[in-house]
JSON list of C-alpha atoms in Angstrom, two decimals:
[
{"chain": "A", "resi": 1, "resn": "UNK", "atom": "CA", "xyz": [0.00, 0.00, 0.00]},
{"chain": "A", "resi": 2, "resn": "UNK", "atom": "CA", "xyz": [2.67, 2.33, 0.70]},
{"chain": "A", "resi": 3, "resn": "UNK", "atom": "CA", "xyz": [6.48, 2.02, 0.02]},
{"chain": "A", "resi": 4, "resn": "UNK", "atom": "CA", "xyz": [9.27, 4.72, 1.24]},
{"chain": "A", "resi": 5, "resn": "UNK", "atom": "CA", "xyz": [12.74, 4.96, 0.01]},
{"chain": "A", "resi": 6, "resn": "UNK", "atom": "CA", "xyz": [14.91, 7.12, 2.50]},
{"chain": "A", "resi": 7, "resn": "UNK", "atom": "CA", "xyz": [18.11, 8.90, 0.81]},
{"chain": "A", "resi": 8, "resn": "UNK", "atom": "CA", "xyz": [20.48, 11.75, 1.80]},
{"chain": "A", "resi": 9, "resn": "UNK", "atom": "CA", "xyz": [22.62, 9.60, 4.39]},
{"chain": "A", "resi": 10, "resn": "UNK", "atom": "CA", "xyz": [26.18, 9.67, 4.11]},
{"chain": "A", "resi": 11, "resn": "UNK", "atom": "CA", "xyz": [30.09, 10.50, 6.25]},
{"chain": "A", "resi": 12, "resn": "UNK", "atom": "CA", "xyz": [29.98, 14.15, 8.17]},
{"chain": "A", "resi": 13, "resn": "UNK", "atom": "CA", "xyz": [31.76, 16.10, 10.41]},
{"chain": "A", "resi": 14, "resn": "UNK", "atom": "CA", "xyz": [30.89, 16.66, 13.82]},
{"chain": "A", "resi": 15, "resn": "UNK", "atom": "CA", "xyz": [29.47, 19.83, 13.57]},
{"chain": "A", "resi": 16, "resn": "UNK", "atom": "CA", "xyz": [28.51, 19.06, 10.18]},
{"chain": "A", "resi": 17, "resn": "UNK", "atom": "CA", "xyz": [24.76, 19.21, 8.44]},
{"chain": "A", "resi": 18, "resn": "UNK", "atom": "CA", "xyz": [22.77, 16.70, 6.53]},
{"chain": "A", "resi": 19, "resn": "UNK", "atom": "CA", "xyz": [19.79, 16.42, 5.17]},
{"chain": "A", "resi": 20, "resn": "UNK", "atom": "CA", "xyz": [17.90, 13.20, 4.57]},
{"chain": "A", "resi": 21, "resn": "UNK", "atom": "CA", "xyz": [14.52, 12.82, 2.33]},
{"chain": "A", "resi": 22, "resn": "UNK", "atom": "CA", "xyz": [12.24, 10.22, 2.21]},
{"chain": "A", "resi": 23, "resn": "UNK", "atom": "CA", "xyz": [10.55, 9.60, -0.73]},
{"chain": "A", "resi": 24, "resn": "UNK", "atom": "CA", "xyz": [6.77, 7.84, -0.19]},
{"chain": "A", "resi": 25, "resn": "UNK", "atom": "CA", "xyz": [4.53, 6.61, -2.68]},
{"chain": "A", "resi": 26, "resn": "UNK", "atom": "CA", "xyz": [0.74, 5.91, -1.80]},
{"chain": "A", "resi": 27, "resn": "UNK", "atom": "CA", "xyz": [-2.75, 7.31, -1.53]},
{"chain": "A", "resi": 28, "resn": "UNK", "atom": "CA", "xyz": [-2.08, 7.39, 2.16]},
{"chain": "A", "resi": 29, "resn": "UNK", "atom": "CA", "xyz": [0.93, 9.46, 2.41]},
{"chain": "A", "resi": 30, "resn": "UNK", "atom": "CA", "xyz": [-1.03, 12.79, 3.12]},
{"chain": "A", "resi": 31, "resn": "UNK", "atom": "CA", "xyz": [-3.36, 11.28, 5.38]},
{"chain": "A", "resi": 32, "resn": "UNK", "atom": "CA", "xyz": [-0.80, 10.02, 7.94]},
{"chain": "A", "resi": 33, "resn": "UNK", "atom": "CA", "xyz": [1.72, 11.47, 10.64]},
{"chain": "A", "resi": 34, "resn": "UNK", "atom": "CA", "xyz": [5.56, 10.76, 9.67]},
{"chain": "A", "resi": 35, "resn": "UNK", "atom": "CA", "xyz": [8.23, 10.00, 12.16]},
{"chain": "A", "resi": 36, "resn": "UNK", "atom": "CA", "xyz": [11.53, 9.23, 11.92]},
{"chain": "A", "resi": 37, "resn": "UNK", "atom": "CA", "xyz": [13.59, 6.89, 14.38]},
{"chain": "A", "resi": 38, "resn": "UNK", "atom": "CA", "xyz": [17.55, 5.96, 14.24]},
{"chain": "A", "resi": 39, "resn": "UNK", "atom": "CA", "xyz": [19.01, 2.83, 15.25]},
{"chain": "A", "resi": 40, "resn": "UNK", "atom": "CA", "xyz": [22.68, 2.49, 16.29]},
{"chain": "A", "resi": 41, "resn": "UNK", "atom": "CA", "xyz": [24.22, -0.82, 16.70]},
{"chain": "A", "resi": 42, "resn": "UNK", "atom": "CA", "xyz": [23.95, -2.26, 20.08]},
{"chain": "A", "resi": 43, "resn": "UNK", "atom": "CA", "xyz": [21.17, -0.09, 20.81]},
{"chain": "A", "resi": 44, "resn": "UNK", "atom": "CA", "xyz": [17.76, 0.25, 20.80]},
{"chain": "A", "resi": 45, "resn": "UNK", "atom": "CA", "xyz": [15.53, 1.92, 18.34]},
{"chain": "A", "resi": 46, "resn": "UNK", "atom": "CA", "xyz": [15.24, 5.57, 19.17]},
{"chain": "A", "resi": 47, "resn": "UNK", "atom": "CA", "xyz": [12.47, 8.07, 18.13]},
{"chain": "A", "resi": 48, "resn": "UNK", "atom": "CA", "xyz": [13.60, 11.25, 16.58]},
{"chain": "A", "resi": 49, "resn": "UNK", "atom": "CA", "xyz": [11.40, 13.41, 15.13]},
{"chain": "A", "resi": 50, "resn": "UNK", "atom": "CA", "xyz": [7.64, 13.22, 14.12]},
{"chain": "A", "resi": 51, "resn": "UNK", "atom": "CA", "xyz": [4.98, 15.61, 11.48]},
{"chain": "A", "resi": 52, "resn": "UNK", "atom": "CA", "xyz": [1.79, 16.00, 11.24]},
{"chain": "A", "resi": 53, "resn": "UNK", "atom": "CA", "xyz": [-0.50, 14.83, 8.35]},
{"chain": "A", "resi": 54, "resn": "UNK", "atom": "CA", "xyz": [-0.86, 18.15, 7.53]},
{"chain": "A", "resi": 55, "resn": "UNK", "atom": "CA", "xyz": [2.69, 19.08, 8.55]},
{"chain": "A", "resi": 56, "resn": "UNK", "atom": "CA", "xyz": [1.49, 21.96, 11.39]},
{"chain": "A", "resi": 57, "resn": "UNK", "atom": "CA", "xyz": [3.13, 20.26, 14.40]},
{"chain": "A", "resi": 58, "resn": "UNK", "atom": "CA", "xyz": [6.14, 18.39, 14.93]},
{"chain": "A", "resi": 59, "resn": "UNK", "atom": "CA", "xyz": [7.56, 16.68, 18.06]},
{"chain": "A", "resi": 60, "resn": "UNK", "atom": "CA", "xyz": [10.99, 15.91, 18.60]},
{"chain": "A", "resi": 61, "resn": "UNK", "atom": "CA", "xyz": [13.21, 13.27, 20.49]},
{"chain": "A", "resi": 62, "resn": "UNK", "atom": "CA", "xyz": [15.00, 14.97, 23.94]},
{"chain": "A", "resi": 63, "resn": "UNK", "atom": "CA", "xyz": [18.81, 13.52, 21.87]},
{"chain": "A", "resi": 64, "resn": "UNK", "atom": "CA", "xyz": [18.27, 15.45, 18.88]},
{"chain": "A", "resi": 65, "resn": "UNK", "atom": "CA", "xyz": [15.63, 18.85, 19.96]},
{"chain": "A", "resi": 66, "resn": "UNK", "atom": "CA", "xyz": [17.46, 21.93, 19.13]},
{"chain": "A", "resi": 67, "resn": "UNK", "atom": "CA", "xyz": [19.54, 20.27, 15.50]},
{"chain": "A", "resi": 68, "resn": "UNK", "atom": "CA", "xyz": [16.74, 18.64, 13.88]},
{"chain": "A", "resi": 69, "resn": "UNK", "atom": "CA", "xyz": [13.68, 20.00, 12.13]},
{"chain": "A", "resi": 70, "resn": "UNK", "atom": "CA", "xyz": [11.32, 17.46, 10.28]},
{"chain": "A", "resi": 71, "resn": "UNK", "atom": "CA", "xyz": [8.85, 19.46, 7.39]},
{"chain": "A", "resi": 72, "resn": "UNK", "atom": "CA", "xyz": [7.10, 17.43, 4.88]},
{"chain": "A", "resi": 73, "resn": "UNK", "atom": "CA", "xyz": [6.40, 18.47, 1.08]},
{"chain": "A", "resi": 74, "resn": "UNK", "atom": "CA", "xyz": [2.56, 16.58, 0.55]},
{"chain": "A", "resi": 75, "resn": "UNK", "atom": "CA", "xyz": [2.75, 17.62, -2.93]},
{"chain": "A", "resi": 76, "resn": "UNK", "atom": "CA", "xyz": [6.09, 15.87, -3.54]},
{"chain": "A", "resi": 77, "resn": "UNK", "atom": "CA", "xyz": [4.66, 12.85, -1.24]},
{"chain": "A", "resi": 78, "resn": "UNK", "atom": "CA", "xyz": [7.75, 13.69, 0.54]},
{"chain": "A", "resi": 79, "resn": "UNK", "atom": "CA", "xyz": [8.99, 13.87, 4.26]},
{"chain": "A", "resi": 80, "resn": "UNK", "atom": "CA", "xyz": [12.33, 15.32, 5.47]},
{"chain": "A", "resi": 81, "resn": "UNK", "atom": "CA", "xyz": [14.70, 15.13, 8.27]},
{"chain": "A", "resi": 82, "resn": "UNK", "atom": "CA", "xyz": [17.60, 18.34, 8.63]},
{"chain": "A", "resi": 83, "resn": "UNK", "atom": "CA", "xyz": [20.29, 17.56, 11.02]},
{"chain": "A", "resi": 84, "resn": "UNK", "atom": "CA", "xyz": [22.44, 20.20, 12.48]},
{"chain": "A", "resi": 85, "resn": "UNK", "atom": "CA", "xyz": [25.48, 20.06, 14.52]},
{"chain": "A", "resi": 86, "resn": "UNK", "atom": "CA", "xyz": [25.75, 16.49, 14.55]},
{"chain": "A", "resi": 87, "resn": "UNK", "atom": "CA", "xyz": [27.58, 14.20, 16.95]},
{"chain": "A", "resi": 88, "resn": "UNK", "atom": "CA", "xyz": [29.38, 11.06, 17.11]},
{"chain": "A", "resi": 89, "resn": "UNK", "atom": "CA", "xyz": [26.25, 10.04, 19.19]},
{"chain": "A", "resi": 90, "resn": "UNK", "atom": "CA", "xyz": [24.02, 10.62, 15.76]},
{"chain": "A", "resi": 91, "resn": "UNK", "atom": "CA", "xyz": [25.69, 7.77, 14.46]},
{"chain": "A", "resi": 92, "resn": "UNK", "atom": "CA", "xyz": [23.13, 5.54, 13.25]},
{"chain": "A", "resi": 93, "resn": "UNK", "atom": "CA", "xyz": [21.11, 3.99, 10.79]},
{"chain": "A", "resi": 94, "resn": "UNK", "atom": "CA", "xyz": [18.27, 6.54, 9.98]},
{"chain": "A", "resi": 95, "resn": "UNK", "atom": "CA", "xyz": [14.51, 5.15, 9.23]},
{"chain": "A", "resi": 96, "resn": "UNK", "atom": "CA", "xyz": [11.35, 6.97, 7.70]},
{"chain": "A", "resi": 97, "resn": "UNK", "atom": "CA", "xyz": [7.70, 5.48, 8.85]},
{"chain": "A", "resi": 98, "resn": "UNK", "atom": "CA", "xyz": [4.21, 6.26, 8.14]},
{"chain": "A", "resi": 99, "resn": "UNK", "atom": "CA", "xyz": [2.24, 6.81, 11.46]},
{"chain": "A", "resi": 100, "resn": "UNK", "atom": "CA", "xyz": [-0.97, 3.63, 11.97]},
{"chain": "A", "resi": 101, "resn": "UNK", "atom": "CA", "xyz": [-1.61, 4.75, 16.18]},
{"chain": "A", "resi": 102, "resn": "UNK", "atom": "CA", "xyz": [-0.45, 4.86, 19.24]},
{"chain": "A", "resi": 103, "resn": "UNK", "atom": "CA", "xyz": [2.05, 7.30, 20.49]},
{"chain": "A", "resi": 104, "resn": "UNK", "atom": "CA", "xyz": [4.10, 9.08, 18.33]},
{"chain": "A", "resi": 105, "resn": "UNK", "atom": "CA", "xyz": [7.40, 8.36, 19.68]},
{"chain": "A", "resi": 106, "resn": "UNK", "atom": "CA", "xyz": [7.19, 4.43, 19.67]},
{"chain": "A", "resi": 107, "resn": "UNK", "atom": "CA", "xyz": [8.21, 2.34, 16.60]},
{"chain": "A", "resi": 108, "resn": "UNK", "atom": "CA", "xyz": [5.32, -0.30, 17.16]},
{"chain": "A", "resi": 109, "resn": "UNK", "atom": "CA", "xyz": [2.96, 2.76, 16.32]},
{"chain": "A", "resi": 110, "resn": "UNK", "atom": "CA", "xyz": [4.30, 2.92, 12.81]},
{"chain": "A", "resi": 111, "resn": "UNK", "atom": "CA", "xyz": [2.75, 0.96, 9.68]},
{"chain": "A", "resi": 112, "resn": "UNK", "atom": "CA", "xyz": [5.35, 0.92, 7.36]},
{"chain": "A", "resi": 113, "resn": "UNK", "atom": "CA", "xyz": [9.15, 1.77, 7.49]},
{"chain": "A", "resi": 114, "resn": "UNK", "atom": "CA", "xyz": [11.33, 2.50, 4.59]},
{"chain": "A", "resi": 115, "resn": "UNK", "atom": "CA", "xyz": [14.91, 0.46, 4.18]},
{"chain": "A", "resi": 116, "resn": "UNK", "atom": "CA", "xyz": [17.14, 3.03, 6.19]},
{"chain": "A", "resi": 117, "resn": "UNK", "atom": "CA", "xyz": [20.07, 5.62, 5.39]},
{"chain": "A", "resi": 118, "resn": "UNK", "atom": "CA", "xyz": [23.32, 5.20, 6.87]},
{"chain": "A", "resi": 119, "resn": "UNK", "atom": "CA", "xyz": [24.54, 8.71, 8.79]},
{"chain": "A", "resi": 120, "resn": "UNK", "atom": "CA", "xyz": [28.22, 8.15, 9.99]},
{"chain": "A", "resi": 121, "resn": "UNK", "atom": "CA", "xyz": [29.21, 11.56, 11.98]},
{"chain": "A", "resi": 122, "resn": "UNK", "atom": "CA", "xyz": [33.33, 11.61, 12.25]},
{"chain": "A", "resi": 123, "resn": "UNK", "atom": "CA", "xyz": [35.71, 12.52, 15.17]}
]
């Protein structure tokens, strides 16, 4: 029903931006909150930031408030994820999800998940 590719991922900095996109195809896209969660090895998945169908309120994970802003593009059927002043602790494998229920800031609320981007954040 819906399928998202996530792109945008790559080596940094520390102190260093990046942007990451997910791409979503789907009737639902517009009709759905977006979140995105990161996932670094050894750990558990972590929420990190979350939209609005409409994309008038956001919510952000305590790690990452303050560096990130998520916006979403409905026209493009298009979510994004910009990441400022990044850390070592960033380091993780990035996911995009379309929102089912539940709470916002737990995975098992999420429908579907896109394959991940790989953010590396040096030194």
């Amino acid at each position: 029903q819906v399928q998202l590719v996530e792109s945008g991922g790559g080596l940094v900095q520390a102190g260093g931006s990046l942007r990451l996109s997910c791409a979503a195809s789907g009737r639902t896209f517009s009709r759905n909150h977006m979140g995105w969660f990161r996932q670094a090895p050894g750990k558990e998945r972590e929420f990190v930031a979350a939209i609005d169908l409409n994309g008038g309120v956001t919510w952000y994970g305590g790690s990452v408030k303050g560096r990130v802003t998520i916006s979403r593009d409905n026209a493009k059927n298009t979510v994004y994820l910009q990441m400022n002043n990044l850390k070592s602790e960033d380091t993780a494998v990035y996911y995009c999800a379309v929102h089912n229920s539940g709470g916002l800031t737990y995975s098992a609320s999420y429908a579907y998940w896109g394959q991940g981007t790989q953010v590396t954040v040096s030194s």
